[in-house]
Amino acid sequence: MIHLDHLNYHYTRSRPLFTDLQLYLSPGHIYGLLGRNGAGKTTLLRLIAGLLFPKDGICEVGNWTPSDRHPDFLSDVFFMPEEIYVPDLKITQFLRNYAPFYPKFDRTQFDKFIGTFGLRADENMRKLSYGQKKKVMLGFGLASGASVLILDEPTNGLDIPSKAQFRQILSESITDDRIIILSTHQVRDVSTLIERLILLDNGKILFQDSLLRVSEKLAFNIYPKEPKAGSVYYAERIPGGYMAVEDRAASVEEDTDIDLEVLFNALITDPGKITQLFNVQA
Amino acid sequence: MYKHKLMKNQLILNPRRLMRLVGNNLNFSPKSIGLVLLFGIGINLGAAWMSSMDSTPDPEFYLIWFGLSLFITGFLFSSFAFNNMSTDAGRQFYLSLPASNLEKVLSKYLLTAIAFPLLALVMFTIIATLSNLFFFQPKMIQIDGFDPFGTITWLLIKIYLVLHGIYLLGSVVYSKLAIIKISLATFVFAGSIAGLTFLFIGSIFGFDFQDGPPFEPTQSFKDFLEFRVWPTIQFLFWAVLPVLSAVLVFLKLKEKEL
C-alpha cells in the first residue's frame, strides 16, 4: 500500500509543486503515471522511494516512512530511474555484491530475465548500451522480490523486440502483494500493461481510475470528419480523420480500444467533463 | 516519538551488511585504487633515489615522506569516499542501497580511518626496506630507518585520523572538487578561528602586537596559555573535531536527497 496524505513538496518556496496531494495505491496492480514535462512525476516517484523528503504531510509505503530509509524498506522498494547508474563490474560480480542486500532476491528468476533479454552474465555493465543497462537493472529489480517496483521511463532505450519482452516479463511479475508504478511518456509501449491510470498535472492528481472503468465509460472512435460536440468530449486530428473520445453510452461502437495518448490529451485539454463522468473531482 | 523512531532507524547496525559495504567500496574502482598505490610507491621510491644522490640526506627522510604521503593521499582518498554520489544517478543508487545510514558511514570510516593508515604503514615499511637496500646502503649512506611503531609515526597517524574526517564530510557535501573546496574552507575557517582567538586573548590581556610597546608576557599570561588555552585547543583538536566531523558526516548523509 502507498498512501500520501496532504503531502506538500517544493523545490523553492515560491513555487510549490505538490500542495495537499492525496494518493492511495493498493497492491496487486500496475499503475501508469502520466503527465506533462514538469508535472512532478519523477518527484512523486522519488518521494515514494525515499530519495526526496516531503516538506509536510504523510507519505507511507506499507508500514514504512520512506524518508527514514530503513534498510528493510529499501530492500522492499526498487526504483529504476530514467538515468541509471551501473558500477564498473561484470553482471555476475554485480549480483554477488548487491543481491545479498535484497533478502528475497531470486537468482533463477534473474537468470531467466537476462536470458530473455539476450544478455550474458559475464558482460561488463559499463560497456553495455543504455538499453542493455536498463534490461539488467530491470531484471535485477524484478528478481529482487521488492513489493514496490517504481520504473521511470522504463522503455526508453529499449529496441522494438525488447519492448515486447518487457511487457511480457512485467505482466508475469505482478502479484497480489506487489505494486508496480510505470511513469512514462511512451504510453503506447505500456498501454496493454497499465491497469490503473494516474494523471498528474500542475502538481495535482487530475485523474485516477482503472482502465476497466475507462472502457466502461468512454469510447474511442474514429470519424472521417470532425465530430460535433454533444457526447464527444474531445477529438483530435489523425491521418484520415478524427479520433474522438466520447461517452460510451452514446457511442455507436460498444467495444473500442483505449487510446491512452488521446485520453491523456482529452484530460489535459478539458478535464471537467470527463472527470465529472467518473465522479472524480478535477 | 517520530524523531526517536527516525533516529533508531538510522542507527541500525548489521555487521554482515557493513562488511559487504566495505567490500563493495573496494570493488568500485579497483583500477583507480591500484593506480593510486602504484603512484604512491613510485613517488616515494623516486624521492628515495633522488635523496640517495645527496651525500647528506635528511636523516628523517622517511618520516617526512611518510607524513606527506599519509596526508596527501589520505585526504585525497577521503575526499573521494562518497564520490559515487557525485551524479544524480550515482546518488540515487547509493541512497537506495538497502543499508542503514550508520552502516554506510561506518563502511567509509573503516576504509579511510583503519584500512588506509594500515596500508600506508605496510607500504612505507616496504618502501623503506627497498630504498635502504637499493639506494642508500650501496652508497654507504646512514639514514634513520622507518619505524612503524615510532612515536612520531603514530602522532602523524593521529593527526591524519582527526583531519581526514573533515575531508569525508567534504565528500558528502560537495559533488565535485571536494578536496580543493574542503581544503579552502578548512583553511579559511581555521584561520578565522586563530585570528579571533588572537584578538580575544589580546583584548583580555590588553596587548597589541602591532602598534604597542614590545610585548613581555606576564606570569599570569603564561599560565593562562599553558593551563587554559593549550589544553582547550588540544581538547578541541583531539576530541571535539573528530567526533563533530563524524556526527556531521552521519547527519549530512541522512539528510542527503536527490
mmCIF file of N, CA and C in Angstrom, chain A residues 9 11 46 49-55 63-65 67-72 74-75 77 79-81 83-85 87-89 93-94 96-98 100-102 126 137, chain B residues 2 5-6 9-10 12 17 20-21 23-25 27-31 84 87-101 103-104 253-258:
data_model
loop_
_atom_site.group_PDB
_atom_site.id
_atom_site.type_symbol
_atom_site.label_atom_id
_atom_site.label_comp_id
_atom_site.label_asym_id
_atom_site.label_seq_id
_atom_site.Cartn_x
_atom_site.Cartn_y
_atom_site.Cartn_z
ATOM 1 N N TYR A 9 5.172 19.513 -1.177
ATOM 2 C CA TYR A 9 6.582 19.479 -1.574
ATOM 3 C C TYR A 9 6.890 20.667 -2.482
ATOM 4 N N TYR A 11 10.524 22.666 -4.453
ATOM 5 C CA TYR A 11 11.972 22.817 -4.608
ATOM 6 C C TYR A 11 12.378 24.202 -4.116
ATOM 7 N N ARG A 46 10.272 9.829 -6.586
ATOM 8 C CA ARG A 46 11.406 9.962 -5.667
ATOM 9 C C ARG A 46 10.935 10.102 -4.218
ATOM 10 N N ALA A 49 10.072 6.708 -3.089
ATOM 11 C CA ALA A 49 11.272 5.879 -2.905
ATOM 12 C C ALA A 49 12.161 6.368 -1.757
ATOM 13 N N GLY A 50 11.807 7.482 -1.125
ATOM 14 C CA GLY A 50 12.605 7.997 -0.007
ATOM 15 C C GLY A 50 13.834 8.761 -0.449
ATOM 16 N N LEU A 51 13.851 9.172 -1.708
ATOM 17 C CA LEU A 51 15.012 9.908 -2.216
ATOM 18 C C LEU A 51 14.815 11.417 -2.089
ATOM 19 N N LEU A 52 13.574 11.814 -1.872
ATOM 20 C CA LEU A 52 13.258 13.203 -1.527
ATOM 21 C C LEU A 52 12.367 13.145 -0.288
ATOM 22 N N PHE A 53 12.432 14.182 0.514
ATOM 23 C CA PHE A 53 11.646 14.191 1.747
ATOM 24 C C PHE A 53 10.499 15.201 1.626
ATOM 25 N N PRO A 54 9.279 14.792 1.984
ATOM 26 C CA PRO A 54 8.163 15.740 1.922
ATOM 27 C C PRO A 54 8.403 16.921 2.871
ATOM 28 N N LYS A 55 7.912 18.079 2.456
ATOM 29 C CA LYS A 55 8.055 19.237 3.342
ATOM 30 C C LYS A 55 7.008 19.150 4.456
ATOM 31 N N ASN A 63 4.251 -0.186 5.942
ATOM 32 C CA ASN A 63 4.343 0.389 7.293
ATOM 33 C C ASN A 63 5.536 1.323 7.431
ATOM 34 N N TRP A 64 6.145 1.636 6.304
ATOM 35 C CA TRP A 64 7.373 2.423 6.364
ATOM 36 C C TRP A 64 7.156 3.883 5.992
ATOM 37 N N THR A 65 7.978 4.723 6.588
ATOM 38 C CA THR A 65 8.061 6.114 6.151
ATOM 39 C C THR A 65 9.300 6.183 5.248
ATOM 40 N N SER A 67 11.217 8.375 3.976
ATOM 41 C CA SER A 67 12.361 9.249 4.288
ATOM 42 C C SER A 67 13.247 8.685 5.400
ATOM 43 N N ASP A 68 12.761 7.688 6.154
ATOM 44 C CA ASP A 68 13.608 7.020 7.163
ATOM 45 C C ASP A 68 14.723 6.228 6.497
ATOM 46 N N ARG A 69 14.452 5.766 5.303
ATOM 47 C CA ARG A 69 15.373 4.889 4.547
ATOM 48 C C ARG A 69 15.820 3.696 5.394
ATOM 49 N N HIS A 70 14.866 3.083 6.007
ATOM 50 C CA HIS A 70 15.163 1.864 6.776
ATOM 51 C C HIS A 70 15.640 0.794 5.792
ATOM 52 N N PRO A 71 16.668 0.029 6.153
ATOM 53 C CA PRO A 71 17.170 -0.989 5.209
ATOM 54 C C PRO A 71 16.087 -1.947 4.708
ATOM 55 N N ASP A 72 15.153 -2.321 5.600
ATOM 56 C CA ASP A 72 14.084 -3.241 5.174
ATOM 57 C C ASP A 72 13.155 -2.575 4.153
ATOM 58 N N LEU A 74 14.175 -0.157 2.089
ATOM 59 C CA LEU A 74 14.964 -0.023 0.850
ATOM 60 C C LEU A 74 15.050 -1.346 0.089
ATOM 61 N N SER A 75 15.032 -2.459 0.818
ATOM 62 C CA SER A 75 15.092 -3.751 0.118
ATOM 63 C C SER A 75 13.727 -4.172 -0.402
ATOM 64 N N VAL A 77 11.599 -1.838 -1.821
ATOM 65 C CA VAL A 77 11.198 -0.883 -2.860
ATOM 66 C C VAL A 77 12.341 -0.791 -3.865
ATOM 67 N N PHE A 79 13.616 1.147 -7.221
ATOM 68 C CA PHE A 79 13.361 2.301 -8.087
ATOM 69 C C PHE A 79 14.353 2.283 -9.245
ATOM 70 N N MET A 80 13.822 2.181 -10.444
ATOM 71 C CA MET A 80 14.708 2.272 -11.611
ATOM 72 C C MET A 80 14.482 3.634 -12.271
ATOM 73 N N PRO A 81 15.424 4.555 -12.093
ATOM 74 C CA PRO A 81 15.234 5.893 -12.665
ATOM 75 C C PRO A 81 15.484 5.896 -14.166
ATOM 76 N N GLU A 83 17.713 7.794 -15.815
ATOM 77 C CA GLU A 83 19.175 7.732 -15.982
ATOM 78 C C GLU A 83 19.698 6.768 -14.943
ATOM 79 N N ILE A 84 20.264 5.669 -15.386
ATOM 80 C CA ILE A 84 20.683 4.684 -14.402
ATOM 81 C C ILE A 84 22.199 4.675 -14.218
ATOM 82 N N TYR A 85 22.579 4.329 -12.997
ATOM 83 C CA TYR A 85 23.991 4.215 -12.651
ATOM 84 C C TYR A 85 24.332 2.736 -12.577
ATOM 85 N N PRO A 87 27.727 0.217 -11.628
ATOM 86 C CA PRO A 87 29.141 0.183 -11.248
ATOM 87 C C PRO A 87 29.976 -0.522 -12.303
ATOM 88 N N ASP A 88 31.280 -0.324 -12.205
ATOM 89 C CA ASP A 88 32.211 -0.897 -13.174
ATOM 90 C C ASP A 88 32.463 -2.371 -12.824
ATOM 91 N N LEU A 89 31.461 -3.185 -13.046
ATOM 92 C CA LEU A 89 31.520 -4.598 -12.665
ATOM 93 C C LEU A 89 30.865 -5.447 -13.739
ATOM 94 N N GLN A 93 29.501 -10.188 -10.999
ATOM 95 C CA GLN A 93 30.072 -9.511 -9.824
ATOM 96 C C GLN A 93 29.039 -8.600 -9.174
ATOM 97 N N PHE A 94 28.286 -7.921 -10.034
ATOM 98 C CA PHE A 94 27.242 -7.029 -9.533
ATOM 99 C C PHE A 94 26.251 -7.822 -8.675
ATOM 100 N N ARG A 96 26.817 -10.703 -7.156
ATOM 101 C CA ARG A 96 27.482 -11.171 -5.933
ATOM 102 C C ARG A 96 27.554 -10.049 -4.897
ATOM 103 N N ASN A 97 27.770 -8.814 -5.380
ATOM 104 C CA ASN A 97 27.945 -7.691 -4.446
ATOM 105 C C ASN A 97 26.632 -7.110 -3.939
ATOM 106 N N TYR A 98 25.624 -7.092 -4.788
ATOM 107 C CA TYR A 98 24.419 -6.342 -4.425
ATOM 108 C C TYR A 98 23.184 -7.179 -4.142
ATOM 109 N N PRO A 100 22.847 -9.735 -2.203
ATOM 110 C CA PRO A 100 22.659 -10.050 -0.777
ATOM 111 C C PRO A 100 21.957 -8.949 0.030
ATOM 112 N N PHE A 101 21.916 -7.748 -0.515
ATOM 113 C CA PHE A 101 21.200 -6.676 0.191
ATOM 114 C C PHE A 101 19.680 -6.863 0.082
ATOM 115 N N TYR A 102 19.255 -7.735 -0.823
ATOM 116 C CA TYR A 102 17.819 -7.985 -1.025
ATOM 117 C C TYR A 102 17.520 -9.419 -0.577
ATOM 118 N N ARG A 126 29.370 -1.523 -17.464
ATOM 119 C CA ARG A 126 29.692 -0.190 -18.000
ATOM 120 C C ARG A 126 29.795 -0.207 -19.530
ATOM 121 N N MET A 137 19.148 -3.832 -15.016
ATOM 122 C CA MET A 137 18.585 -3.268 -13.789
ATOM 123 C C MET A 137 17.123 -3.651 -13.624
ATOM 124 N N TYR B 2 8.277 10.438 16.837
ATOM 125 C CA TYR B 2 8.632 10.238 15.431
ATOM 126 C C TYR B 2 10.142 10.406 15.242
ATOM 127 N N LYS B 5 11.993 7.436 16.558
ATOM 128 C CA LYS B 5 11.902 6.303 15.638
ATOM 129 C C LYS B 5 12.846 6.526 14.455
ATOM 130 N N LEU B 6 12.867 7.752 13.991
ATOM 131 C CA LEU B 6 13.713 8.096 12.845
ATOM 132 C C LEU B 6 15.179 7.830 13.167
ATOM 133 N N ASN B 9 16.006 4.131 13.366
ATOM 134 C CA ASN B 9 16.145 3.543 12.038
ATOM 135 C C ASN B 9 17.507 3.849 11.429
ATOM 136 N N GLN B 10 18.051 4.995 11.801
ATOM 137 C CA GLN B 10 19.340 5.394 11.246
ATOM 138 C C GLN B 10 20.497 4.653 11.891
ATOM 139 N N ILE B 12 20.723 1.481 12.878
ATOM 140 C CA ILE B 12 20.760 0.025 12.717
ATOM 141 C C ILE B 12 22.158 -0.396 12.261
ATOM 142 N N ARG B 17 26.142 -6.823 6.702
ATOM 143 C CA ARG B 17 25.859 -5.802 5.682
ATOM 144 C C ARG B 17 26.995 -4.781 5.634
ATOM 145 N N ARG B 20 29.912 -6.160 3.836
ATOM 146 C CA ARG B 20 29.602 -6.221 2.401
ATOM 147 C C ARG B 20 29.770 -4.836 1.758
ATOM 148 N N LEU B 21 29.347 -3.818 2.515
ATOM 149 C CA LEU B 21 29.521 -2.443 2.013
ATOM 150 C C LEU B 21 31.001 -2.120 1.860
ATOM 151 N N GLY B 23 33.412 -4.234 1.352
ATOM 152 C CA GLY B 23 33.874 -4.992 0.187
ATOM 153 C C GLY B 23 33.461 -4.328 -1.114
ATOM 154 N N ASN B 24 32.223 -3.857 -1.166
ATOM 155 C CA ASN B 24 31.727 -3.204 -2.385
ATOM 156 C C ASN B 24 32.465 -1.894 -2.661
ATOM 157 N N ASN B 25 32.820 -1.183 -1.593
ATOM 158 C CA ASN B 25 33.580 0.064 -1.774
ATOM 159 C C ASN B 25 34.908 -0.216 -2.443
ATOM 160 N N ASN B 27 35.481 -2.700 -4.329
ATOM 161 C CA ASN B 27 35.210 -3.223 -5.663
ATOM 162 C C ASN B 27 34.871 -2.133 -6.666
ATOM 163 N N PHE B 28 34.546 -0.954 -6.121
ATOM 164 C CA PHE B 28 34.029 0.075 -7.019
ATOM 165 C C PHE B 28 35.016 0.462 -8.105
ATOM 166 N N SER B 29 36.251 0.714 -7.711
ATOM 167 C CA SER B 29 37.205 1.131 -8.729
ATOM 168 C C SER B 29 38.558 0.491 -8.459
ATOM 169 N N PRO B 30 38.668 -0.801 -8.678
ATOM 170 C CA PRO B 30 39.943 -1.477 -8.400
ATOM 171 C C PRO B 30 41.090 -0.885 -9.198
ATOM 172 N N LYS B 31 40.771 -0.416 -10.413
ATOM 173 C CA LYS B 31 41.828 0.154 -11.254
ATOM 174 C C LYS B 31 42.393 1.417 -10.617
ATOM 175 N N ASN B 84 30.909 8.227 -5.427
ATOM 176 C CA ASN B 84 29.845 7.585 -6.211
ATOM 177 C C ASN B 84 28.541 8.367 -6.128
ATOM 178 N N THR B 87 27.017 12.101 -9.081
ATOM 179 C CA THR B 87 25.996 12.317 -10.112
ATOM 180 C C THR B 87 24.634 11.943 -9.537
ATOM 181 N N ASP B 88 23.585 12.447 -10.170
ATOM 182 C CA ASP B 88 22.219 12.136 -9.715
ATOM 183 C C ASP B 88 21.984 10.628 -9.689
ATOM 184 N N ALA B 89 22.417 9.971 -10.780
ATOM 185 C CA ALA B 89 22.168 8.534 -10.894
ATOM 186 C C ALA B 89 22.958 7.760 -9.828
ATOM 187 N N GLY B 90 24.218 8.172 -9.609
ATOM 188 C CA GLY B 90 25.042 7.516 -8.601
ATOM 189 C C GLY B 90 24.486 7.737 -7.201
ATOM 190 N N ARG B 91 24.032 8.955 -6.951
ATOM 191 C CA ARG B 91 23.460 9.282 -5.641
ATOM 192 C C ARG B 91 22.201 8.450 -5.392
ATOM 193 N N GLN B 92 21.379 8.352 -6.422
ATOM 194 C CA GLN B 92 20.145 7.565 -6.312
ATOM 195 C C GLN B 92 20.481 6.108 -5.987
ATOM 196 N N PHE B 93 21.497 5.580 -6.683
ATOM 197 C CA PHE B 93 21.904 4.189 -6.494
ATOM 198 C C PHE B 93 22.383 3.970 -5.056
ATOM 199 N N TYR B 94 23.235 4.874 -4.583
ATOM 200 C CA TYR B 94 23.828 4.686 -3.257
ATOM 201 C C TYR B 94 22.800 4.893 -2.142
ATOM 202 N N LEU B 95 21.967 5.925 -2.294
ATOM 203 C CA LEU B 95 20.982 6.191 -1.246
ATOM 204 C C LEU B 95 19.912 5.097 -1.190
ATOM 205 N N SER B 96 19.663 4.451 -2.336
ATOM 206 C CA SER B 96 18.648 3.393 -2.378
ATOM 207 C C SER B 96 19.196 2.042 -1.918
ATOM 208 N N LEU B 97 20.480 1.959 -1.757
ATOM 209 C CA LEU B 97 21.085 0.685 -1.376
ATOM 210 C C LEU B 97 20.587 0.282 0.020
ATOM 211 N N PRO B 98 20.038 -0.938 0.132
ATOM 212 C CA PRO B 98 19.425 -1.323 1.414
ATOM 213 C C PRO B 98 20.436 -1.540 2.548
ATOM 214 N N ALA B 99 20.857 -0.442 3.118
ATOM 215 C CA ALA B 99 21.726 -0.469 4.301
ATOM 216 C C ALA B 99 21.390 0.778 5.105
ATOM 217 N N SER B 100 21.648 0.725 6.400
ATOM 218 C CA SER B 100 21.304 1.890 7.227
ATOM 219 C C SER B 100 22.345 2.994 7.027
ATOM 220 N N ASN B 101 21.969 4.160 7.476
ATOM 221 C CA ASN B 101 22.870 5.306 7.367
ATOM 222 C C ASN B 101 24.165 5.052 8.147
ATOM 223 N N GLU B 103 25.547 2.188 8.834
ATOM 224 C CA GLU B 103 26.369 1.200 8.125
ATOM 225 C C GLU B 103 27.129 1.851 6.962
ATOM 226 N N LYS B 104 26.444 2.749 6.251
ATOM 227 C CA LYS B 104 27.092 3.407 5.113
ATOM 228 C C LYS B 104 28.246 4.292 5.577
ATOM 229 N N LEU B 253 24.687 12.745 5.477
ATOM 230 C CA LEU B 253 24.282 11.622 4.626
ATOM 231 C C LEU B 253 22.807 11.298 4.852
ATOM 232 N N LYS B 254 22.384 11.393 6.100
ATOM 233 C CA LYS B 254 20.971 11.129 6.426
ATOM 234 C C LYS B 254 20.053 12.128 5.717
ATOM 235 N N GLU B 255 20.517 13.356 5.664
ATOM 236 C CA GLU B 255 19.686 14.412 5.065
ATOM 237 C C GLU B 255 19.835 14.492 3.558
ATOM 238 N N LYS B 256 20.744 13.704 3.013
ATOM 239 C CA LYS B 256 21.016 13.799 1.579
ATOM 240 C C LYS B 256 19.791 13.410 0.768
ATOM 241 N N GLU B 257 19.436 14.260 -0.192
ATOM 242 C CA GLU B 257 18.338 13.957 -1.102
ATOM 243 C C GLU B 257 18.876 14.015 -2.523
ATOM 244 N N LEU B 258 18.024 13.669 -3.449
ATOM 245 C CA LEU B 258 18.455 13.740 -4.852
ATOM 246 C C LEU B 258 18.434 15.165 -5.362
#
